[in-house]
Amino acid sequence: MTRATGRAPSGPPQPSPRRYNTVLRLYDAPLHRDWAFWLTVGFAVLAALSIGTSKEQTSGLPRWLDTLLAVLTFTLLFGVVPAWIRLGIRKWRWRDRPSHPKPSPGVTPATAPRTAPPAHTTATFHTAPPPRTTPAPRTDPPPPRTTAPRRTPPPPPHGPARPESAYPPSPDPLAAARRAFPHPVARTVHEMQRAHTPKDRHEALLEAGETLAAAVAVTAAGLLTAHGAGERNLAELRTALAGTGTTFGTWTVWLHHLCKVARERTDVIPGLAEALRDDSDMAARPDDPGLAQLLDRLKGERNRTSHGDKPRTQEEAALRVAEHQLALEQALMSAQFLTGLPWLLTVSCAYQRRTGTFEVVADHLMGDHPDFDRMTFSCPAPVADDTVYALSPAGPVALSPFVASLYCAQCGRREICHANNAGRRNRPAAYKSFGRGHVIPYPELDEEMAALPGPRPSPRPGRRDP
């Protein structure tokens, strides 16, 4: 059954227009409507049949060679030459034909505006007038300039148009994060977008929030360590790592306590002070939460899920995703400063004798693609191999011991990891994979954590230090 419409039937399809001299610059397209093409084909077939079926021996050459030479000769003389002569005649005729001015783009001849003839017939040139010895004042007013009426576009069917001063729509924060954020964050955002069921999407959303909190925290910790700032904050993080291991709350609580040093030392972590909001800012702008407050919302949903209140149906999972996805998108937009601090995994560092600098080859640990791009840059100071750095405006800053690239025996490949626990006697120091959450023992992490600046954590009751 066809659908009724208000338009008249279009009728049979119209034949395609002829395009002159478009095939080999001799024949017209379409070929079946060109007589010169059929003339060439006809003489070729006629020559092939006459020579190929003849019983008389015309020359001492083989029959197939005689046939081929005859086809080429007849095709050239009676097919290609007439088409070439026709091309010359057409060029001569088109050269003498007057050319018509083309209408301006966007205006059809039927709707082109007509202007009234000017009142004066004096031609006006744009060249500079000759210099005058005594300029005479001009008393006559200039003639009125006739302008073509401006075509006003019709209003849109869904309301008035947006003003020209309106801002363009912002890009998708999830797509932007997949391209420009550190690989652990970009990978989790990619998994969230490609999740097939609402339950998988809900789980990936919470993982993306926790990975974003960890990436911001370890980047800030590495920069504070390199600049010798925030010693109390580093001591607090060292104490948290001496516990049972890092969780979502470990990173969010530490980011809340980082607001003061981020405002005092804006040169250490560019953009972090604008992303975080302390209590005074929240009281002044309650509708504009900061990065830590947005991550707190996602942490609350993670705790709710971990304590037995998981979404039981796909519909409930879809509602929870719709409720918390906006918080993740706003957190990603607040953490845009991470795009200006790209992560690098150094491969080699070689001294250049001519320039006195070091040529560093490193993998660019940004974006969701697992195959990292390799880049080369010059550095005034040497860097360690196989170490994760953040490329700050002042140069590369090591993120160790907070971030490392280690081999995971369970995955069978190298993984980007963050420090999980250190400083405990009854538990070996270990890293935790960003991708799978696998714990990788690393005894040297205790010594690296102990070498960090800042006061040592106070011993717990009932525990004796050596």
GROMACS .gro file of C-alpha atoms in nm:
model
  466
    1MET     CA    1   0.000   0.000   0.000
    2THR     CA    2   0.142   0.338  -0.101
    3ARG     CA    3   0.134   0.640   0.122
    4ALA     CA    4  -0.079   0.930   0.005
    5THR     CA    5   0.102   1.259  -0.038
    6GLY     CA    6   0.005   1.605  -0.155
    7ARG     CA    7   0.239   1.603  -0.456
    8ALA     CA    8   0.162   1.505  -0.811
    9PRO     CA    9   0.330   1.198  -0.956
   10SER     CA   10   0.671   1.280  -1.094
   11GLY     CA   11   0.619   1.080  -1.416
   12PRO     CA   12   0.873   0.868  -1.599
   13PRO     CA   13   1.241   0.942  -1.533
   14GLN     CA   14   1.399   1.195  -1.764
   15PRO     CA   15   1.695   1.085  -1.979
   16SER     CA   16   2.032   1.193  -1.858
   17PRO     CA   17   2.166   1.506  -2.036
   18ARG     CA   18   2.433   1.467  -2.299
   19ARG     CA   19   2.785   1.563  -2.197
   20TYR     CA   20   2.990   1.654  -2.501
   21ASN     CA   21   3.342   1.515  -2.552
   22THR     CA   22   3.375   1.366  -2.202
   23VAL     CA   23   3.487   1.012  -2.302
   24LEU     CA   24   3.850   1.020  -2.422
   25ARG     CA   25   3.775   1.383  -2.518
   26LEU     CA   26   3.629   1.255  -2.847
   27TYR     CA   27   3.296   1.090  -2.770
   28ASP     CA   28   2.985   1.212  -2.593
   29ALA     CA   29   2.837   1.063  -2.278
   30PRO     CA   30   2.630   0.852  -2.259
   31LEU     CA   31   2.802   0.653  -2.531
   32HIS     CA   32   2.490   0.481  -2.661
   33ARG     CA   33   2.360   0.819  -2.784
   34ASP     CA   34   2.677   0.915  -2.979
   35TRP     CA   35   2.687   0.826  -3.350
   36ALA     CA   36   3.066   0.865  -3.367
   37PHE     CA   37   3.111   0.591  -3.108
   38TRP     CA   38   2.885   0.349  -3.297
   39LEU     CA   39   3.067   0.438  -3.621
   40THR     CA   40   3.401   0.344  -3.463
   41VAL     CA   41   3.264   0.021  -3.319
   42GLY     CA   42   3.095  -0.070  -3.646
   43PHE     CA   43   3.408  -0.033  -3.857
   44ALA     CA   44   3.611  -0.230  -3.604
   45VAL     CA   45   3.363  -0.520  -3.610
   46LEU     CA   46   3.334  -0.505  -3.989
   47ALA     CA   47   3.712  -0.524  -4.031
   48ALA     CA   48   3.741  -0.812  -3.788
   49LEU     CA   49   3.470  -1.015  -3.960
   50SER     CA   50   3.592  -0.948  -4.316
   51ILE     CA   51   3.954  -1.039  -4.252
   52GLY     CA   52   3.891  -1.311  -3.996
   53THR     CA   53   3.644  -1.505  -4.216
   54SER     CA   54   3.828  -1.459  -4.546
   55LYS     CA   55   3.974  -1.777  -4.698
   56GLU     CA   56   4.226  -1.601  -4.919
   57GLN     CA   57   4.581  -1.547  -4.795
   58THR     CA   58   4.637  -1.173  -4.833
   59SER     CA   59   4.995  -1.160  -4.699
   60GLY     CA   60   5.258  -1.374  -4.547
   61LEU     CA   61   5.161  -1.271  -4.192
   62PRO     CA   62   4.954  -1.489  -3.959
   63ARG     CA   63   4.576  -1.456  -3.976
   64TRP     CA   64   4.541  -1.308  -3.624
   65LEU     CA   65   4.802  -1.041  -3.696
   66ASP     CA   66   4.632  -0.946  -4.024
   67THR     CA   67   4.301  -0.916  -3.839
   68LEU     CA   68   4.449  -0.700  -3.565
   69LEU     CA   69   4.621  -0.463  -3.808
   70ALA     CA   70   4.303  -0.428  -4.013
   71VAL     CA   71   4.092  -0.351  -3.706
   72LEU     CA   72   4.337  -0.085  -3.590
   73THR     CA   73   4.360   0.073  -3.935
   74PHE     CA   74   3.983   0.089  -4.000
   75THR     CA   75   3.912   0.208  -3.645
   76LEU     CA   76   4.166   0.488  -3.673
   77LEU     CA   77   4.071   0.604  -4.024
   78PHE     CA   78   3.692   0.572  -4.014
   79GLY     CA   79   3.622   0.610  -3.640
   80VAL     CA   80   3.877   0.817  -3.453
   81VAL     CA   81   3.955   1.062  -3.735
   82PRO     CA   82   3.588   1.163  -3.790
   83ALA     CA   83   3.544   1.208  -3.412
   84TRP     CA   84   3.855   1.425  -3.404
   85ILE     CA   85   3.728   1.636  -3.695
   86ARG     CA   86   3.395   1.677  -3.512
   87LEU     CA   87   3.582   1.799  -3.205
   88GLY     CA   88   3.759   2.066  -3.407
   89ILE     CA   89   3.432   2.184  -3.561
   90ARG     CA   90   3.269   2.206  -3.218
   91LYS     CA   91   3.557   2.412  -3.078
   92TRP     CA   92   3.531   2.650  -3.371
   93ARG     CA   93   3.156   2.692  -3.326
   94TRP     CA   94   3.177   2.736  -2.946
   95ARG     CA   95   3.453   2.994  -2.987
   96ASP     CA   96   3.230   3.219  -3.198
   97ARG     CA   97   2.927   3.174  -2.971
   98PRO     CA   98   2.874   3.473  -2.735
   99SER     CA   99   2.913   3.388  -2.368
  100HIS     CA  100   2.635   3.478  -2.122
  101PRO     CA  101   2.715   3.617  -1.778
  102LYS     CA  102   2.670   3.368  -1.499
  103PRO     CA  103   2.431   3.459  -1.220
  104SER     CA  104   2.572   3.520  -0.874
  105PRO     CA  105   2.586   3.216  -0.649
  106GLY     CA  106   2.277   3.156  -0.441
  107VAL     CA  107   2.046   3.360  -0.669
  108THR     CA  108   1.853   3.193  -0.947
  109PRO     CA  109   1.767   3.385  -1.265
  110ALA     CA  110   1.397   3.369  -1.186
  111THR     CA  111   1.435   3.520  -0.839
  112ALA     CA  112   1.726   3.760  -0.901
  113PRO     CA  113   1.637   4.106  -0.767
  114ARG     CA  114   1.596   4.384  -1.022
  115THR     CA  115   1.737   4.724  -0.952
  116ALA     CA  116   1.622   5.052  -1.095
  117PRO     CA  117   1.853   5.229  -1.340
  118PRO     CA  118   2.068   5.496  -1.177
  119ALA     CA  119   1.959   5.856  -1.200
  120HIS     CA  120   2.288   5.971  -1.348
  121THR     CA  121   2.462   5.806  -1.640
  122THR     CA  122   2.809   5.928  -1.547
  123ALA     CA  123   3.042   5.632  -1.500
  124THR     CA  124   3.227   5.607  -1.169
  125PHE     CA  125   3.579   5.465  -1.158
  126HIS     CA  126   3.765   5.339  -0.856
  127THR     CA  127   4.101   5.481  -0.963
  128ALA     CA  128   4.246   5.772  -0.772
  129PRO     CA  129   4.173   6.118  -0.924
  130PRO     CA  130   4.460   6.334  -1.048
  131PRO     CA  131   4.601   6.587  -0.798
  132ARG     CA  132   4.446   6.932  -0.803
  133THR     CA  133   4.621   7.257  -0.736
  134THR     CA  134   4.326   7.432  -0.564
  135PRO     CA  135   4.059   7.193  -0.434
  136ALA     CA  136   3.715   7.338  -0.478
  137PRO     CA  137   3.451   7.267  -0.216
  138ARG     CA  138   3.174   7.037  -0.324
  139THR     CA  139   2.833   7.192  -0.287
  140ASP     CA  140   2.611   6.942  -0.461
  141PRO     CA  141   2.499   6.648  -0.251
  142PRO     CA  142   2.596   6.309  -0.384
  143PRO     CA  143   2.334   6.129  -0.586
  144PRO     CA  144   2.130   5.874  -0.396
  145ARG     CA  145   2.279   5.525  -0.417
  146THR     CA  146   2.036   5.258  -0.518
  147THR     CA  147   2.073   4.931  -0.334
  148ALA     CA  148   1.915   4.603  -0.413
  149PRO     CA  149   1.644   4.493  -0.172
  150ARG     CA  150   1.770   4.242   0.082
  151ARG     CA  151   1.597   3.910   0.085
  152THR     CA  152   1.474   3.823   0.433
  153PRO     CA  153   1.481   3.450   0.503
  154PRO     CA  154   1.156   3.305   0.627
  155PRO     CA  155   1.136   3.234   1.000
  156PRO     CA  156   1.204   2.875   1.105
  157PRO     CA  157   0.899   2.658   1.171
  158HIS     CA  158   0.999   2.595   1.536
  159GLY     CA  159   1.043   2.949   1.660
  160PRO     CA  160   1.270   3.250   1.603
  161ALA     CA  161   1.632   3.208   1.503
  162ARG     CA  162   1.910   3.226   1.759
  163PRO     CA  163   2.087   3.564   1.788
  164GLU     CA  164   2.424   3.602   1.625
  165SER     CA  165   2.591   3.663   1.962
  166ALA     CA  166   2.481   3.326   2.099
  167TYR     CA  167   2.759   3.079   2.174
  168PRO     CA  168   2.791   2.775   1.948
  169PRO     CA  169   2.685   2.444   2.099
  170SER     CA  170   2.960   2.288   2.308
  171PRO     CA  171   3.112   1.963   2.181
  172ASP     CA  172   3.030   1.632   2.340
  173PRO     CA  173   3.244   1.610   2.658
  174LEU     CA  174   3.257   1.230   2.631
  175ALA     CA  175   3.392   1.242   2.275
  176ALA     CA  176   3.642   1.514   2.372
  177ALA     CA  177   3.761   1.304   2.667
  178ARG     CA  178   3.819   1.003   2.442
  179ARG     CA  179   4.050   1.208   2.221
  180ALA     CA  180   4.250   1.427   2.460
  181PHE     CA  181   4.244   1.282   2.814
  182PRO     CA  182   4.501   1.045   2.965
  183HIS     CA  183   4.459   0.692   2.841
  184PRO     CA  184   4.307   0.543   3.160
  185VAL     CA  185   4.027   0.802   3.159
  186ALA     CA  186   3.974   0.790   2.783
  187ARG     CA  187   3.955   0.410   2.787
  188THR     CA  188   3.683   0.399   3.053
  189VAL     CA  189   3.480   0.666   2.873
  190HIS     CA  190   3.509   0.461   2.553
  191GLU     CA  191   3.386   0.149   2.734
  192MET     CA  192   3.092   0.346   2.869
  193GLN     CA  193   2.990   0.465   2.523
  194ARG     CA  194   3.013   0.121   2.365
  195ALA     CA  195   2.831  -0.064   2.649
  196HIS     CA  196   2.542  -0.267   2.506
  197THR     CA  197   2.312  -0.282   2.811
  198PRO     CA  198   2.216  -0.017   3.068
  199LYS     CA  199   2.371  -0.227   3.348
  200ASP     CA  200   2.707  -0.236   3.170
  201ARG     CA  201   2.680   0.135   3.100
  202HIS     CA  202   2.604   0.204   3.467
  203GLU     CA  203   2.910   0.008   3.580
  204ALA     CA  204   3.133   0.177   3.321
  205LEU     CA  205   3.006   0.522   3.428
  206LEU     CA  206   3.112   0.461   3.788
  207GLU     CA  207   3.448   0.324   3.676
  208ALA     CA  208   3.504   0.631   3.459
  209GLY     CA  209   3.434   0.859   3.756
  210GLU     CA  210   3.676   0.671   3.983
  211THR     CA  211   3.946   0.665   3.713
  212LEU     CA  212   3.906   1.040   3.657
  213ALA     CA  213   3.947   1.106   4.030
  214ALA     CA  214   4.260   0.890   4.043
  215ALA     CA  215   4.411   1.052   3.732
  216VAL     CA  216   4.361   1.405   3.870
  217ALA     CA  217   4.501   1.305   4.210
  218VAL     CA  218   4.816   1.130   4.087
  219THR     CA  219   4.890   1.411   3.839
  220ALA     CA  220   4.860   1.669   4.114
  221ALA     CA  221   5.073   1.457   4.349
  222GLY     CA  222   5.350   1.425   4.090
  223LEU     CA  223   5.357   1.802   4.025
  224LEU     CA  224   5.356   1.884   4.397
  225THR     CA  225   5.647   1.647   4.453
  226ALA     CA  226   5.852   1.801   4.170
  227HIS     CA  227   5.798   2.157   4.296
  228GLY     CA  228   5.843   2.078   4.665
  229ALA     CA  229   5.497   2.208   4.755
  230GLY     CA  230   5.207   2.063   4.950
  231GLU     CA  231   5.415   1.858   5.191
  232ARG     CA  232   5.123   1.806   5.427
  233ASN     CA  233   4.905   1.689   5.141
  234LEU     CA  234   5.170   1.442   5.030
  235ALA     CA  235   5.204   1.313   5.386
  236GLU     CA  236   4.827   1.266   5.397
  237LEU     CA  237   4.837   1.068   5.074
  238ARG     CA  238   5.123   0.856   5.208
  239THR     CA  239   4.912   0.779   5.515
  240ALA     CA  240   4.616   0.682   5.299
  241LEU     CA  241   4.832   0.443   5.098
  242ALA     CA  242   4.942   0.277   5.422
  243GLY     CA  243   4.585   0.167   5.482
  244THR     CA  244   4.392  -0.114   5.319
  245GLY     CA  245   4.437   0.029   4.970
  246THR     CA  246   4.309   0.312   4.755
  247THR     CA  247   3.938   0.352   4.690
  248PHE     CA  248   3.715   0.609   4.524
  249GLY     CA  249   3.692   0.794   4.855
  250THR     CA  250   4.071   0.806   4.891
  251TRP     CA  251   4.103   1.030   4.586
  252THR     CA  252   3.797   1.251   4.648
  253VAL     CA  253   3.887   1.324   5.012
  254TRP     CA  254   4.243   1.411   4.911
  255LEU     CA  255   4.117   1.643   4.635
  256HIS     CA  256   3.895   1.824   4.889
  257HIS     CA  257   4.201   1.893   5.107
  258LEU     CA  258   4.396   2.012   4.801
  259CYS     CA  259   4.190   2.329   4.747
  260LYS     CA  260   4.410   2.550   4.966
  261VAL     CA  261   4.745   2.463   4.811
  262ALA     CA  262   4.593   2.476   4.461
  263ARG     CA  263   4.491   2.839   4.523
  264GLU     CA  264   4.821   2.935   4.682
  265ARG     CA  265   5.039   2.772   4.415
  266THR     CA  266   4.857   2.825   4.086
  267ASP     CA  267   5.187   2.788   3.901
  268VAL     CA  268   5.235   2.428   4.015
  269ILE     CA  269   4.914   2.278   3.876
  270PRO     CA  270   4.770   2.509   3.608
  271GLY     CA  271   4.391   2.494   3.600
  272LEU     CA  272   4.339   2.293   3.919
  273ALA     CA  273   4.238   2.594   4.128
  274GLU     CA  274   3.961   2.679   3.881
  275ALA     CA  275   3.839   2.320   3.880
  276LEU     CA  276   3.820   2.274   4.259
  277ARG     CA  277   3.567   2.454   4.477
  278ASP     CA  278   3.608   2.508   4.850
  279ASP     CA  279   3.331   2.576   5.100
  280SER     CA  280   3.329   2.952   5.040
  281ASP     CA  281   3.289   2.909   4.666
  282MET     CA  282   3.010   2.656   4.715
  283ALA     CA  283   2.827   2.897   4.944
  284ALA     CA  284   2.857   3.177   4.686
  285ARG     CA  285   2.768   2.958   4.386
  286PRO     CA  286   2.565   2.658   4.501
  287ASP     CA  287   2.451   2.581   4.146
  288ASP     CA  288   2.808   2.558   4.014
  289PRO     CA  289   2.971   2.260   4.188
  290GLY     CA  290   3.340   2.195   4.156
  291LEU     CA  291   3.526   1.890   4.046
  292ALA     CA  292   3.545   1.738   4.394
  293GLN     CA  293   3.171   1.785   4.455
  294LEU     CA  294   3.084   1.625   4.121
  295LEU     CA  295   3.307   1.329   4.197
  296ASP     CA  296   3.139   1.300   4.539
  297ARG     CA  297   2.807   1.241   4.365
  298LEU     CA  298   2.953   0.959   4.161
  299LYS     CA  299   3.124   0.820   4.471
  300GLY     CA  300   2.790   0.811   4.651
  301GLU     CA  301   2.643   0.607   4.367
  302ARG     CA  302   2.945   0.375   4.380
  303ASN     CA  303   2.897   0.323   4.756
  304ARG     CA  304   2.527   0.261   4.705
  305THR     CA  305   2.604  -0.003   4.444
  306SER     CA  306   2.879  -0.165   4.650
  307HIS     CA  307   2.655  -0.194   4.959
  308GLY     CA  308   2.398  -0.417   4.791
  309ASP     CA  309   2.177  -0.165   4.612
  310LYS     CA  310   2.269  -0.251   4.255
  311PRO     CA  311   2.018  -0.184   3.977
  312ARG     CA  312   1.817  -0.504   3.945
  313THR     CA  313   1.659  -0.438   3.607
  314GLN     CA  314   1.773  -0.277   3.286
  315GLU     CA  315   1.513  -0.005   3.325
  316GLU     CA  316   1.640   0.087   3.672
  317ALA     CA  317   1.998   0.092   3.541
  318ALA     CA  318   1.896   0.323   3.257
  319LEU     CA  319   1.735   0.564   3.506
  320ARG     CA  320   2.048   0.571   3.720
  321VAL     CA  321   2.267   0.635   3.417
  322ALA     CA  322   2.048   0.925   3.311
  323GLU     CA  323   2.063   1.062   3.667
  324HIS     CA  324   2.443   1.055   3.704
  325GLN     CA  325   2.576   1.094   3.349
  326LEU     CA  326   2.545   1.473   3.369
  327ALA     CA  327   2.770   1.474   3.677
  328LEU     CA  328   3.035   1.277   3.486
  329GLU     CA  329   3.018   1.512   3.187
  330GLN     CA  330   3.052   1.819   3.409
  331ALA     CA  331   3.345   1.658   3.590
  332LEU     CA  332   3.517   1.592   3.259
  333MET     CA  333   3.470   1.954   3.155
  334SER     CA  334   3.609   2.072   3.490
  335ALA     CA  335   3.915   1.849   3.446
  336GLN     CA  336   4.006   1.990   3.105
  337PHE     CA  337   4.341   2.103   3.247
  338LEU     CA  338   4.456   1.740   3.214
  339THR     CA  339   4.468   1.787   2.837
  340GLY     CA  340   4.744   2.047   2.887
  341LEU     CA  341   4.948   1.801   3.097
  342PRO     CA  342   4.985   1.501   2.862
  343TRP     CA  343   5.119   1.176   3.001
  344LEU     CA  344   5.433   1.029   2.843
  345LEU     CA  345   5.607   0.695   2.885
  346THR     CA  346   5.976   0.745   2.811
  347VAL     CA  347   6.145   0.495   2.583
  348SER     CA  348   6.496   0.637   2.552
  349CYS     CA  349   6.697   0.948   2.636
  350ALA     CA  350   7.014   1.034   2.441
  351TYR     CA  351   7.250   1.328   2.484
  352GLN     CA  352   7.302   1.549   2.178
  353ARG     CA  353   7.657   1.682   2.169
  354ARG     CA  354   7.591   1.963   1.921
  355THR     CA  355   7.301   2.123   2.106
  356GLY     CA  356   7.385   2.017   2.462
  357THR     CA  357   7.032   1.884   2.511
  358PHE     CA  358   6.877   1.542   2.545
  359GLU     CA  359   6.662   1.384   2.275
  360VAL     CA  360   6.373   1.202   2.442
  361VAL     CA  361   6.165   0.935   2.266
  362ALA     CA  362   5.838   0.864   2.446
  363ASP     CA  363   5.495   0.708   2.396
  364HIS     CA  364   5.204   0.953   2.409
  365LEU     CA  365   4.970   0.804   2.671
  366MET     CA  366   4.667   1.006   2.562
  367GLY     CA  367   4.343   0.901   2.394
  368ASP     CA  368   4.147   0.578   2.401
  369HIS     CA  369   4.349   0.390   2.139
  370PRO     CA  370   4.569   0.121   2.299
  371ASP     CA  371   4.847   0.170   2.040
  372PHE     CA  372   5.019   0.488   2.156
  373ASP     CA  373   5.177   0.737   1.919
  374ARG     CA  374   5.553   0.780   1.958
  375MET     CA  375   5.692   1.132   1.981
  376THR     CA  376   6.040   1.284   1.999
  377PHE     CA  377   6.131   1.610   2.171
  378SER     CA  378   6.433   1.788   2.317
  379CYS     CA  379   6.480   1.833   2.690
  380PRO     CA  380   6.750   2.036   2.870
  381ALA     CA  381   6.781   1.775   3.148
  382PRO     CA  382   6.795   1.396   3.128
  383VAL     CA  383   6.491   1.182   3.209
  384ALA     CA  384   6.466   0.821   3.326
  385ASP     CA  385   6.369   0.546   3.085
  386ASP     CA  386   6.047   0.347   3.125
  387THR     CA  387   5.894   0.615   3.349
  388VAL     CA  388   5.560   0.797   3.325
  389TYR     CA  389   5.596   1.176   3.298
  390ALA     CA  390   5.353   1.465   3.272
  391LEU     CA  391   5.466   1.718   3.013
  392SER     CA  392   5.410   2.050   3.192
  393PRO     CA  393   5.486   2.396   3.045
  394ALA     CA  394   5.816   2.391   3.240
  395GLY     CA  395   5.916   2.049   3.106
  396PRO     CA  396   5.854   1.682   3.184
  397VAL     CA  397   5.763   1.602   3.546
  398ALA     CA  398   5.790   1.246   3.675
  399LEU     CA  399   5.466   1.100   3.811
  400SER     CA  400   5.650   0.821   3.994
  401PRO     CA  401   5.599   0.668   4.242
  402PHE     CA  402   5.230   0.741   4.196
  403VAL     CA  403   5.205   0.611   3.838
  404ALA     CA  404   5.405   0.336   3.668
  405SER     CA  405   5.396   0.108   3.365
  406LEU     CA  406   5.433  -0.252   3.484
  407TYR     CA  407   5.394  -0.599   3.340
  408CYS     CA  408   5.073  -0.769   3.457
  409ALA     CA  409   5.101  -1.147   3.473
  410GLN     CA  410   4.723  -1.189   3.462
  411CYS     CA  411   4.680  -0.976   3.150
  412GLY     CA  412   5.004  -1.089   2.985
  413ARG     CA  413   5.103  -0.734   2.889
  414ARG     CA  414   5.216  -0.402   3.033
  415GLU     CA  415   4.954  -0.191   3.208
  416ILE     CA  416   4.942   0.166   3.336
  417CYS     CA  417   4.905   0.143   3.713
  418HIS     CA  418   4.869   0.370   4.014
  419ALA     CA  419   5.002   0.323   4.366
  420ASN     CA  420   4.758   0.114   4.570
  421ASN     CA  421   4.922   0.045   4.909
  422ALA     CA  422   5.262   0.101   5.065
  423GLY     CA  423   5.417   0.136   5.409
  424ARG     CA  424   5.254  -0.167   5.576
  425ARG     CA  425   5.445  -0.449   5.738
  426ASN     CA  426   5.187  -0.721   5.689
  427ARG     CA  427   5.112  -0.637   5.326
  428PRO     CA  428   5.363  -0.592   5.045
  429ALA     CA  429   5.359  -0.269   4.849
  430ALA     CA  430   5.170  -0.297   4.523
  431TYR     CA  431   5.036  -0.105   4.229
  432LYS     CA  432   4.685  -0.136   4.089
  433SER     CA  433   4.606  -0.151   3.718
  434PHE     CA  434   4.388   0.126   3.582
  435GLY     CA  435   4.240  -0.105   3.320
  436ARG     CA  436   4.147  -0.428   3.499
  437GLY     CA  437   4.205  -0.345   3.865
  438HIS     CA  438   4.472  -0.616   3.901
  439VAL     CA  439   4.707  -0.575   4.196
  440ILE     CA  440   5.076  -0.601   4.099
  441PRO     CA  441   5.327  -0.640   4.388
  442TYR     CA  442   5.617  -0.394   4.377
  443PRO     CA  443   5.838  -0.397   4.691
  444GLU     CA  444   6.041  -0.093   4.581
  445LEU     CA  445   5.733   0.126   4.624
  446ASP     CA  446   5.788   0.140   5.003
  447GLU     CA  447   6.128   0.303   4.963
  448GLU     CA  448   6.004   0.548   4.700
  449MET     CA  449   5.712   0.653   4.918
  450ALA     CA  450   5.937   0.696   5.219
  451ALA     CA  451   6.163   0.928   5.018
  452LEU     CA  452   5.880   1.173   4.948
  453PRO     CA  453   5.903   1.516   5.116
  454GLY     CA  454   5.682   1.598   5.410
  455PRO     CA  455   5.640   1.491   5.770
  456ARG     CA  456   5.639   1.122   5.851
  457PRO     CA  457   5.305   0.975   5.958
  458SER     CA  458   5.266   0.922   6.332
  459PRO     CA  459   5.286   0.556   6.444
  460ARG     CA  460   4.963   0.384   6.534
  461PRO     CA  461   4.897   0.268   6.888
  462GLY     CA  462   5.035  -0.078   6.955
  463ARG     CA  463   5.277  -0.066   6.661
  464ARG     CA  464   5.652  -0.034   6.703
  465ASP     CA  465   5.867   0.102   6.426
  466PRO     CA  466   6.211  -0.051   6.373
   0.00000   0.00000   0.00000
